[in-house]
Short mmCIF file of C-alpha atoms in Angstrom, two decimals:
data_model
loop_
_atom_site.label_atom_id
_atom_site.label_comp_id
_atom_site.label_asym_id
_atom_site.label_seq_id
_atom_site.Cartn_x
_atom_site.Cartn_y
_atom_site.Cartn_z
CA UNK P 11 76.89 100.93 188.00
CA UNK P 12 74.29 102.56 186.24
CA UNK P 13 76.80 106.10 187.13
CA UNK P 14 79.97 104.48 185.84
CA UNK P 15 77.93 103.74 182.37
CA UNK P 16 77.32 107.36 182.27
CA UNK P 17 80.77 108.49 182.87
CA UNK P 18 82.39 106.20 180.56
CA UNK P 19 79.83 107.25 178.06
CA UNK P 20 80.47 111.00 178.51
CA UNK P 21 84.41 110.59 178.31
CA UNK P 22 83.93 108.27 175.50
CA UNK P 23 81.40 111.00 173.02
CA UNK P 24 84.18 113.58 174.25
CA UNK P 25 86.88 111.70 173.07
CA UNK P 26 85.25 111.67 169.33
CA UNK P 27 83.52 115.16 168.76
CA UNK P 28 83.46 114.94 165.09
CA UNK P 29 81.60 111.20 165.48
CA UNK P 30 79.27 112.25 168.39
CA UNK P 31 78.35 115.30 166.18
CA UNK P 32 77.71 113.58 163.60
CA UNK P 33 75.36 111.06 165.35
CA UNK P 34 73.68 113.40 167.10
CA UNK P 35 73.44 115.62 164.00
CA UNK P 36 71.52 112.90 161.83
CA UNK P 37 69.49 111.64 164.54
CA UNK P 38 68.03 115.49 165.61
CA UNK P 39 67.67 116.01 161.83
CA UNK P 40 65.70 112.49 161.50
CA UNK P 41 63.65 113.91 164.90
CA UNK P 42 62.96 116.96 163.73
CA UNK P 43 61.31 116.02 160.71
CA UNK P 44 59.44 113.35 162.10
CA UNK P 45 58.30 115.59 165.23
CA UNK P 46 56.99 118.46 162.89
CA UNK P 47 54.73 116.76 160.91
CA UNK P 48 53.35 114.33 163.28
CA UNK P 49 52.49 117.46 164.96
CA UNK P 50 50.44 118.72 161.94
CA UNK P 51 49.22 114.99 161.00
CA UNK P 52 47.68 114.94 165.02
CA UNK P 53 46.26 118.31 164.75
CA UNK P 54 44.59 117.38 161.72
CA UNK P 55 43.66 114.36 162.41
CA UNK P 56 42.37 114.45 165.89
CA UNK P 57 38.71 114.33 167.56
CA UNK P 58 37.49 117.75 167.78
CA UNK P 59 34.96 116.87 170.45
CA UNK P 60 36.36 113.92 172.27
CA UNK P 61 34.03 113.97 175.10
CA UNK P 62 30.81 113.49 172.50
CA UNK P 63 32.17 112.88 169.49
CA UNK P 64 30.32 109.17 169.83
CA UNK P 65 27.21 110.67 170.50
CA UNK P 66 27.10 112.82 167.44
CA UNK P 67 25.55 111.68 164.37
CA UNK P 68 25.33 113.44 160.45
CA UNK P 69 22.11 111.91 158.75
CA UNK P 70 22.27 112.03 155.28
CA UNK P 71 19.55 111.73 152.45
CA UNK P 72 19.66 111.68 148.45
CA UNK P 73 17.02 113.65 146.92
CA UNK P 74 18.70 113.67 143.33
CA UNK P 75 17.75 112.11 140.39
CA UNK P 76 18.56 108.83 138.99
CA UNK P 77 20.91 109.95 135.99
CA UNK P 78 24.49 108.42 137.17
CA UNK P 79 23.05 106.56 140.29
CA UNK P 80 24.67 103.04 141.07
CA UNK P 81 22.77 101.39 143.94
CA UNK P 82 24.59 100.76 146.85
CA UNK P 83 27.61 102.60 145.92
CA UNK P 84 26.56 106.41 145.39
CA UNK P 85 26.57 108.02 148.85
CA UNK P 86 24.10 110.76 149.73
CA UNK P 87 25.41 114.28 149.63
CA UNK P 88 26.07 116.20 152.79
CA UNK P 89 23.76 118.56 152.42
CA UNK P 90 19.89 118.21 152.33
CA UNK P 91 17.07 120.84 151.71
CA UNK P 92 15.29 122.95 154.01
CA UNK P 93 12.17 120.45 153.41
CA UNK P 94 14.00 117.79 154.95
CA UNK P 95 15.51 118.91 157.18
CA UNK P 96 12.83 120.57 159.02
CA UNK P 97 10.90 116.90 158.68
CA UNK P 98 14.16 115.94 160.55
CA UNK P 99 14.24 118.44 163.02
CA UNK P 100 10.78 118.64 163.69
CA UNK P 101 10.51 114.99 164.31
CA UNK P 102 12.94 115.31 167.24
CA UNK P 103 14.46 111.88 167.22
CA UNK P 104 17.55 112.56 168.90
CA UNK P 105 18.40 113.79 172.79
CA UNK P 106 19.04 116.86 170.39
CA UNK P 107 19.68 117.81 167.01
CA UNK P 108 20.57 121.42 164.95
CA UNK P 109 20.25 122.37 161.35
CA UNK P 110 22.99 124.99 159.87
CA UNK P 111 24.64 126.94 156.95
CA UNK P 112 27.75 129.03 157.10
CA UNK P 113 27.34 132.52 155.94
CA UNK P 114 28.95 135.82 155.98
CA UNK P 115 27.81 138.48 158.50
CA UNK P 116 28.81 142.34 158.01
CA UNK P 117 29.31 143.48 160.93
CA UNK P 118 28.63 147.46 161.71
CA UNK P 119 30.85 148.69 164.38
CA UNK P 120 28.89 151.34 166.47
CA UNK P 121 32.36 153.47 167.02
CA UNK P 122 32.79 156.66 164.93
CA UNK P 123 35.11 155.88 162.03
CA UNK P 124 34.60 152.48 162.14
CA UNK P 125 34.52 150.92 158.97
CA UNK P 126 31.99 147.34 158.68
CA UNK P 127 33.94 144.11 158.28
CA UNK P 128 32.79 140.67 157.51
CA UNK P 129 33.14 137.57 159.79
CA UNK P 130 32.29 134.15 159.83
CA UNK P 131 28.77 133.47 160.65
CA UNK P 132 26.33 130.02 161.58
CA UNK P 133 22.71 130.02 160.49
CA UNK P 134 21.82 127.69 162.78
CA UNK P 135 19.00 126.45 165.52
CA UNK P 136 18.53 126.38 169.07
CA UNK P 137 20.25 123.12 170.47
CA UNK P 138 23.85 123.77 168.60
CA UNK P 139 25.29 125.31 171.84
CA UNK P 140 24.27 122.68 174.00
CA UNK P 141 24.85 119.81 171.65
CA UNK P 142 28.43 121.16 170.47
CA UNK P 143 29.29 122.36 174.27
CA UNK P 144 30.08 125.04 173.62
CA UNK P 145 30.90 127.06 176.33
CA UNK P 146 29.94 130.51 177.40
CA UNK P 147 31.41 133.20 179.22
CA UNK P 148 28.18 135.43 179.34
CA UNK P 149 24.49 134.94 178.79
CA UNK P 150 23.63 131.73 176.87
CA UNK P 151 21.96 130.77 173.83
CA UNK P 152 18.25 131.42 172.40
CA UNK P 153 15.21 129.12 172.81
CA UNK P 154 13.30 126.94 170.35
CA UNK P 155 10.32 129.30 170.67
CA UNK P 156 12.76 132.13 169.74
CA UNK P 157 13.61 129.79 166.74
CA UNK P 158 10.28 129.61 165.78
CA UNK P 159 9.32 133.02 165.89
CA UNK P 160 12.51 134.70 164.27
CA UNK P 161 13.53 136.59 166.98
CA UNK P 162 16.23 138.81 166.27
CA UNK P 163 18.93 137.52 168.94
CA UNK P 164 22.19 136.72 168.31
CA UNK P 165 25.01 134.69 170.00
CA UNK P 166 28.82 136.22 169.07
CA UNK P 167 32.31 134.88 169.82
CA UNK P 168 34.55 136.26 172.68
CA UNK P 169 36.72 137.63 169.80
CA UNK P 170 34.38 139.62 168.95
CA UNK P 171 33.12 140.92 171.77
CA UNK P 172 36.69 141.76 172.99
CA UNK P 173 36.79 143.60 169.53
CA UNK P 174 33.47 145.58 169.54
CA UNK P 175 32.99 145.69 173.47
CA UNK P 176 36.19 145.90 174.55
CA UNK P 177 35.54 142.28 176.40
CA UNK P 178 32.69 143.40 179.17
CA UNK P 179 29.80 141.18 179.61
CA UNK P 180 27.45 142.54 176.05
CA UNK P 181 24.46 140.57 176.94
CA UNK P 182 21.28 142.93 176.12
CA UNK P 183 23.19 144.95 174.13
CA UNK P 184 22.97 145.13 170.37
CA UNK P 185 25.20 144.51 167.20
CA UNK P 186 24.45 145.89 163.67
CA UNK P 187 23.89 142.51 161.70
CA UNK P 188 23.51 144.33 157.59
CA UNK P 189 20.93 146.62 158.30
CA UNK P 190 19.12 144.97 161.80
CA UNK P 191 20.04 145.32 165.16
CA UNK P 192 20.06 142.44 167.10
CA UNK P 193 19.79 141.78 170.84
CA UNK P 194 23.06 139.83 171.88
CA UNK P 195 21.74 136.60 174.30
CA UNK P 196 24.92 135.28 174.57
CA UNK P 197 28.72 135.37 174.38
CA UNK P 198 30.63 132.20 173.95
CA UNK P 199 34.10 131.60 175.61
CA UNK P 200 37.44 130.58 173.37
CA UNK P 201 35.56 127.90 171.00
CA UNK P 202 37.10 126.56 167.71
CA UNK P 203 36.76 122.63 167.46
CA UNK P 204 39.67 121.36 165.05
CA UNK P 205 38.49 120.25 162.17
CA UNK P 206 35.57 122.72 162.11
CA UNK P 207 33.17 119.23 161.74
CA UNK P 208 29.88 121.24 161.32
CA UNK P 209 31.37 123.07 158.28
CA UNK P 210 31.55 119.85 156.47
CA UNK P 211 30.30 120.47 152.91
CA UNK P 212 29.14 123.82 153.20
CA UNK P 213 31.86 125.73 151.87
CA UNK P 214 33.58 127.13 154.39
CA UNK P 215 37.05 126.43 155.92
CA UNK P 216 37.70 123.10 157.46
CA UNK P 217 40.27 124.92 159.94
CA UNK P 218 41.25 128.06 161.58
CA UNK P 219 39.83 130.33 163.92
CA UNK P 220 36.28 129.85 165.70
CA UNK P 221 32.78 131.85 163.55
CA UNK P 222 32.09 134.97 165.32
CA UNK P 223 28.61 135.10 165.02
CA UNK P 224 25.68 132.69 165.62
CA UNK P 225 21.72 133.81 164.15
CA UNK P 226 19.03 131.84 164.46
CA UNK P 227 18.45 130.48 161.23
CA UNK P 228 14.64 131.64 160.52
CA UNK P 229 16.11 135.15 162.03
CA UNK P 230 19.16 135.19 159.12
CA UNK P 231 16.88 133.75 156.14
CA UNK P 232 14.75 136.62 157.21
CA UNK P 233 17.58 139.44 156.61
CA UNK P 234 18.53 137.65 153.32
CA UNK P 235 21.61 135.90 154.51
CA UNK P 236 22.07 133.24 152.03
CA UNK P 237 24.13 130.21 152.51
CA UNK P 238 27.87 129.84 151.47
CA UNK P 239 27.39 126.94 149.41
CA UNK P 240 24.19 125.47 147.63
CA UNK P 241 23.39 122.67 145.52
CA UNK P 242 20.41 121.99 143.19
CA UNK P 243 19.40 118.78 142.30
CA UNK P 244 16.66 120.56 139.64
CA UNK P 245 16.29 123.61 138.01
CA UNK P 246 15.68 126.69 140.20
CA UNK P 247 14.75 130.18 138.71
CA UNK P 248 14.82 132.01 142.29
CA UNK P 249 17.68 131.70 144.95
CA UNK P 250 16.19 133.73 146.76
CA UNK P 251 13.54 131.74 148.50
CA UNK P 252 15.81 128.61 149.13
CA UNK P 253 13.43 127.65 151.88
CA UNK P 254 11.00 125.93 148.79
CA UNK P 255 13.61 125.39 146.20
CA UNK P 256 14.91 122.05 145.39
CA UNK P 257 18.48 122.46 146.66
CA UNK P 258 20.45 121.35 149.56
CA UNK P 259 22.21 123.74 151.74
CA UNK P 260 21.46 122.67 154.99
CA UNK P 261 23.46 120.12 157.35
CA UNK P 262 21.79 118.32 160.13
CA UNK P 263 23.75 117.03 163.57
CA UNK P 264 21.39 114.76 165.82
CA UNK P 265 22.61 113.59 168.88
CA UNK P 266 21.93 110.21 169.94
CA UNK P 267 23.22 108.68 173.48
CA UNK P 268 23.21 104.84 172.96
CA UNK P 269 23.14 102.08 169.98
CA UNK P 270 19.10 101.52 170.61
CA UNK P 271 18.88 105.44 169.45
CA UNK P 272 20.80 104.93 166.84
CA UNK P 273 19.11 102.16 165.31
CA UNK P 274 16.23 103.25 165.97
CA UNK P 275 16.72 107.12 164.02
CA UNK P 276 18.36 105.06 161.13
CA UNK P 277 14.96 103.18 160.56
CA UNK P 278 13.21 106.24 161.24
CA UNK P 279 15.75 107.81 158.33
CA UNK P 280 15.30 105.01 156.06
CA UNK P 281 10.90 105.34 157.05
CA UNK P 282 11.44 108.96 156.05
CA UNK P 283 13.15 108.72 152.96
CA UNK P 284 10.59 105.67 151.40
CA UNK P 285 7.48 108.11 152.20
CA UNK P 286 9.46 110.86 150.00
CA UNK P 287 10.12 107.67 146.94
CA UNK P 288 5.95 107.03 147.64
CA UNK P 289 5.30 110.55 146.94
CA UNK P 290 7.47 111.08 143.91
CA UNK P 291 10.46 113.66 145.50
CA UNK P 292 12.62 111.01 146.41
CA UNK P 293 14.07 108.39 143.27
CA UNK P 294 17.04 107.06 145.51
CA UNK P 295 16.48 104.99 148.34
CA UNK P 296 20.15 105.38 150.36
CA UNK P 297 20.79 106.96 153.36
CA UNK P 298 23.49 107.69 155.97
CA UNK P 299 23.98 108.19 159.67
CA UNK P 300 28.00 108.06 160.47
CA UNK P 301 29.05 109.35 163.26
CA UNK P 302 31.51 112.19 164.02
CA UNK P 303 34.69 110.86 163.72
CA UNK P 304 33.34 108.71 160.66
CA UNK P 305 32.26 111.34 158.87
CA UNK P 306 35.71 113.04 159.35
CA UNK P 307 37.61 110.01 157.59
CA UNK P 308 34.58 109.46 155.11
CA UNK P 309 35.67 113.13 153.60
CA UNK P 310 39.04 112.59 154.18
CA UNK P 311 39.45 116.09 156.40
CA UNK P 312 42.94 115.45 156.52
CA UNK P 313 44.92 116.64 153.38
CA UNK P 314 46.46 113.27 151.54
CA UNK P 315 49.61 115.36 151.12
CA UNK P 316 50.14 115.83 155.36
CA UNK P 317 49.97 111.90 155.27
CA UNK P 318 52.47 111.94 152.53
CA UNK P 319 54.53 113.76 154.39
CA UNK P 320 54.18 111.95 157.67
CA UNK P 321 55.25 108.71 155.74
CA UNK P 322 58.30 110.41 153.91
CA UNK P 323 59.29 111.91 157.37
CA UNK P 324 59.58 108.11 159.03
CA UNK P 325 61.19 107.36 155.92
CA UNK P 326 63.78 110.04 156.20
CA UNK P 327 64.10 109.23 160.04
CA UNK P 328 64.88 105.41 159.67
CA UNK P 329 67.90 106.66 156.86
CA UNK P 330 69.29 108.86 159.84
CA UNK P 331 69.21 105.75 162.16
CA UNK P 332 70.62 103.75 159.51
CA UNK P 333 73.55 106.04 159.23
CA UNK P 334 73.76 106.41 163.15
CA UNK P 335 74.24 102.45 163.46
CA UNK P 336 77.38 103.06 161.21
CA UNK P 337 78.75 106.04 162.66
CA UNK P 338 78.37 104.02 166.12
CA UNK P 339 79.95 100.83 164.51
CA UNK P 340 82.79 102.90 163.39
CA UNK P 341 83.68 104.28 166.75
CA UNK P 342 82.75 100.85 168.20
CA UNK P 343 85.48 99.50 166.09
CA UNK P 344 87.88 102.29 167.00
CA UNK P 345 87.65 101.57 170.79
CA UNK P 346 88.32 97.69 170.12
CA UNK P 347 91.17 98.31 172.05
CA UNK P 348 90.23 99.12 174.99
CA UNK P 349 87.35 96.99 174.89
CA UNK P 350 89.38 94.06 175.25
CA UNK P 351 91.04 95.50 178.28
CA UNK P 352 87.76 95.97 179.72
CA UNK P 353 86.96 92.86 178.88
CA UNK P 354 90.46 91.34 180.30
CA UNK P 355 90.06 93.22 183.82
CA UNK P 356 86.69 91.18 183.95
CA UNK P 357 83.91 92.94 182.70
CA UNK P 358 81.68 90.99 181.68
CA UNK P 359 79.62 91.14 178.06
CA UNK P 360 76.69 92.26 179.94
CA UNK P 361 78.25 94.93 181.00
CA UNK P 362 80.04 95.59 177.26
CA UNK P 363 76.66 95.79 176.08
CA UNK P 364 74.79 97.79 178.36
CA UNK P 365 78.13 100.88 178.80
CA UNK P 366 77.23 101.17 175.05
CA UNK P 367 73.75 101.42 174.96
CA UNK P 368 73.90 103.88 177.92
CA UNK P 369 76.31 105.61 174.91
CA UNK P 370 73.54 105.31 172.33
CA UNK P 371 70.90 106.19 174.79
CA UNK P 372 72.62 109.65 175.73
CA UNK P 373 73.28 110.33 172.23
CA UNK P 374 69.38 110.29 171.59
CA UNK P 375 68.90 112.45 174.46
CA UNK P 376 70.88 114.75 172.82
CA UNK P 377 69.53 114.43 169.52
CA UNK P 378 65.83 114.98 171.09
CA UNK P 379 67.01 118.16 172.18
CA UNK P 380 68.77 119.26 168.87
CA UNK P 381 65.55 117.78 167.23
CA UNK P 382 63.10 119.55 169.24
CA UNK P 383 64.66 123.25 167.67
CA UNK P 384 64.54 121.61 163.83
CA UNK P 385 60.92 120.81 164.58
CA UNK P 386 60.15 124.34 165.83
CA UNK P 387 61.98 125.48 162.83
CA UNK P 388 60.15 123.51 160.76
CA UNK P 389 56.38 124.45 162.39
CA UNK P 390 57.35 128.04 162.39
CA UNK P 391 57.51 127.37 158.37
CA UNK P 392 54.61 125.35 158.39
CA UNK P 393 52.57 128.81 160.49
CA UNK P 394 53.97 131.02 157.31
CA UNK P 395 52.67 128.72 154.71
CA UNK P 396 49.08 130.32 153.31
CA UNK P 397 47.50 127.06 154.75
CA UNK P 398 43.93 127.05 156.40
CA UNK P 399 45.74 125.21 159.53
CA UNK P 400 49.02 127.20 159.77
CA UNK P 401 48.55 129.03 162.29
CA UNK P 402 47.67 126.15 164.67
CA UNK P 403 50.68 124.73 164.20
CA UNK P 404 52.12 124.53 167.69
CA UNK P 405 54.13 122.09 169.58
CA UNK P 406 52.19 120.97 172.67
CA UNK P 407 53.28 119.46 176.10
CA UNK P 408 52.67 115.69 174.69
CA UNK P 409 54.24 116.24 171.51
CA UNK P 410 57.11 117.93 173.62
CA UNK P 411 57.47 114.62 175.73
CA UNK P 412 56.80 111.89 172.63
CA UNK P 413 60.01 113.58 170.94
CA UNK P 414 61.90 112.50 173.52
CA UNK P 415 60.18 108.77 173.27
CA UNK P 416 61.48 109.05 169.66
CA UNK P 417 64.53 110.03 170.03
CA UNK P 418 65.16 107.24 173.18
CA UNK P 419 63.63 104.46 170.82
CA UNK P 420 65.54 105.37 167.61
CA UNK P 421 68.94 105.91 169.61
CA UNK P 422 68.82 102.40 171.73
CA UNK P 423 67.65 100.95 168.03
CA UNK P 424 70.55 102.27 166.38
CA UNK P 425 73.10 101.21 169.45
CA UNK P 426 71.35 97.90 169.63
CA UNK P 427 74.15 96.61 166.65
CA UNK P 428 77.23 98.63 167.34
CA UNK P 429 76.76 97.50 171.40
CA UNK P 430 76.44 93.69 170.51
CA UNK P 431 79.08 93.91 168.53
CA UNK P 432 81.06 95.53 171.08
CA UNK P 433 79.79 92.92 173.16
CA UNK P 434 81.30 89.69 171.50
CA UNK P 435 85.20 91.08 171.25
CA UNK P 436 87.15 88.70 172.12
CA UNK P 437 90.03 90.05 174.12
CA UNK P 438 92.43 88.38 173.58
CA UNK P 439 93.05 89.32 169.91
CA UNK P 440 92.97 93.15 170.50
CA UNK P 441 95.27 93.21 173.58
CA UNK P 442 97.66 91.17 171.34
CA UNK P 443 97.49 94.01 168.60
CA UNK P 444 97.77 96.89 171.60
#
């Protein structure tokens, strides 16, 4: 039966080009829309670690003053000072935890006629590798007793080995860092977590490609690398020795495998901070342990005006099924006809029903695939747009397969009408007017 549906269907959208283009027209156009930036809200919006992302947690302290404080309603900045978050690290509360700072490295290729570039760099400490997973292709990463001495080791991207080593295994070789040489331990496969989470208020970009190179952070403090973004919370007459000034610059990720951890490092947090208020650094007694995905919505990663766009896209897409319902009313109405011969050789309104939703269903299926090239139209606009996500803009396999969901659901909603109607013809009436 299910066959016969399909046939009639397929003579029937023959029959009416101009309609059936029309319908499939608005409802690819709806699709498309809808499809591209869904595809942007998801890629924006998704876990960037979904295998620990509930084991991750940002602690967060206030060291500022009291001018503009409201109890219970400032939050803590993201950042804290190298003070603290030693006392943090050292403490080793967590399974594992990692201070950091973005910086810029200059790079010094050792090829005649090279010319130095700059790349994305992480200050960092020994236990972001493991705690990130972040997965290497060569070598690993450096120890905490490499941490603590200042060796001069450093971990780079595969990008950048490709680049500078023509992608052979560069463990124990060296890379010009500025003016320093340093031993490379360790070269990480394909890595670039979306949203960049551990970039989080330290001025760097909150998408894009992966950092190329990873320093221990005593090691990168020692060849002057400052940090990309830094906040004092009292007057500072030297930058240079951030290490004792009162500014934050440093983020802290612990990682914590069950709720008794995570109690238990939010009292230590909340311990921490009220020896700081008994000593006089600390005024402000809040703190903050959210976890990953938390933290993501607490600074609103994704831009408001993706959302705005998701919601006007849905908005756009219901008009276009709106307008389909009429366009398949009109032809329903056309056909009346021969509906109530249908109906008069003994079909039954079942049967009426479901011959036009099979109708409705194959003009979605059409519309998905009109509306899957609008919504690579309308990515390959997003990728030129000077946006720090453009060029991730892709449509994947699942996005590829809920288009078609869409376009199924939004057809068989828009026939839903136009086949009941078709449905409660009486016959006699239109074989009369025949």
């Amino acid at each position: 039966m299910f066959a016969y549906y399909l046939d009639l269907a397929l003579r029937s959208l023959k029959r009416n080009r101009v309609l059936t283009t029309l319908m499939v027209l608005a409802l690819a156009l709806g699709i498309g829309a809808t499809i591209t930036t869904l595809t942007v809200l998801r890629l924006l919006s998704g876990d960037p670690l979904p295998q620990k992302s509930a084991q991750l947690f940002y602690p967060q302290i206030d060291p500022n003053s009291k001018d503009g404080y409201l109890e219970g309603q400032t939050k803590p900045d993201l950042t804290m000072a190298y003070p603290d978050a030693m006392a943090l690290m050292h403490a080793k509360r967590g399974t594992r935890q990692a201070a950091m700072a973005m910086t810029q490295a200059k790079i010094m290729p050792d090829k005649a006629h090279a010319r130095p570039f700059f790349s994305d760099a992480v200050m960092t400490t020994a236990d972001f590798f493991a705690m990130f997973d972040a997965p290497f292709q060569y070598g690993s990463g450096w120890s905490e007793a490499d941490d603590e001495s200042g060796a001069e080791l450093v971990v780079i991207a595969g990008f950048l080995n490709d680049k500078l080593f023509g992608g052979t295994n560069s463990v124990g070789k060296t890379i010009r860092v500025g003016d320093h040489d340093l031993r490379i331990v360790g070269v990480l496969k394909p890595w670039s977590p979306q949203p960049r989470f551990y970039t989080q208020g330290m001025g760097s970009r909150s998408y894009g490609d992966g950092d190329a190179v990873f320093l221990p952070l005593r090691t990168a403090r020692a060849m002057e690398m400052g940090p990309q973004d830094t906040e004092c919370y009292a007057a500072v007459e030297d930058f240079r020795h951030l290490e004792t000034a009162p500014c934050e610059w440093l983020g802290v990720w612990v990682e914590l495998n069950n709720e008794g951890a995570v109690a238990g490092y939010k009292q230590f947090l909340d311990g921490y901070v009220k020896q700081q208020i008994a000593i006089g650094r600390f005024v402000r007694p809040d703190t903050s342990l959210l976890d990953l995905m938390s933290l993501m919505r607490e600074q609103q990663v994704v831009p408001d005006d993706v959302r705005l766009q998701a919601d006007l896209a849905f908005g756009f897409l219901l008009i276009c099924v709106v307008n389909t319902v009429g366009l398949l009313l009109a032809k329903c109405l056309r056909r009346s006809q021969e509906i109530g011969v249908r109906r008069a050789l003994g079909a039954t309104r079942k049967e009426i029903f479901s011959q036009f939703m099979v109708e409705a269903g194959m003009v979605g299926l059409a519309g998905g695939v009109l509306g899957l090239a609008f919504a690579e139209l309308g990515l390959l606009g997003i990728r030129h747009q000077p946006a720090q996500y453009a060029s991730l803009a892709h449509l994947d396999l699942s996005m590829f397969a809920f288009t078609f969901v869409v376009a199924l659901v939004a057809s068989l909603i828009a026939g839903l009408l136009p086949a009941w109607r078709a449905s409660v013809l009486a016959p006699a009436p239109q074989l009369k007017a025949a």
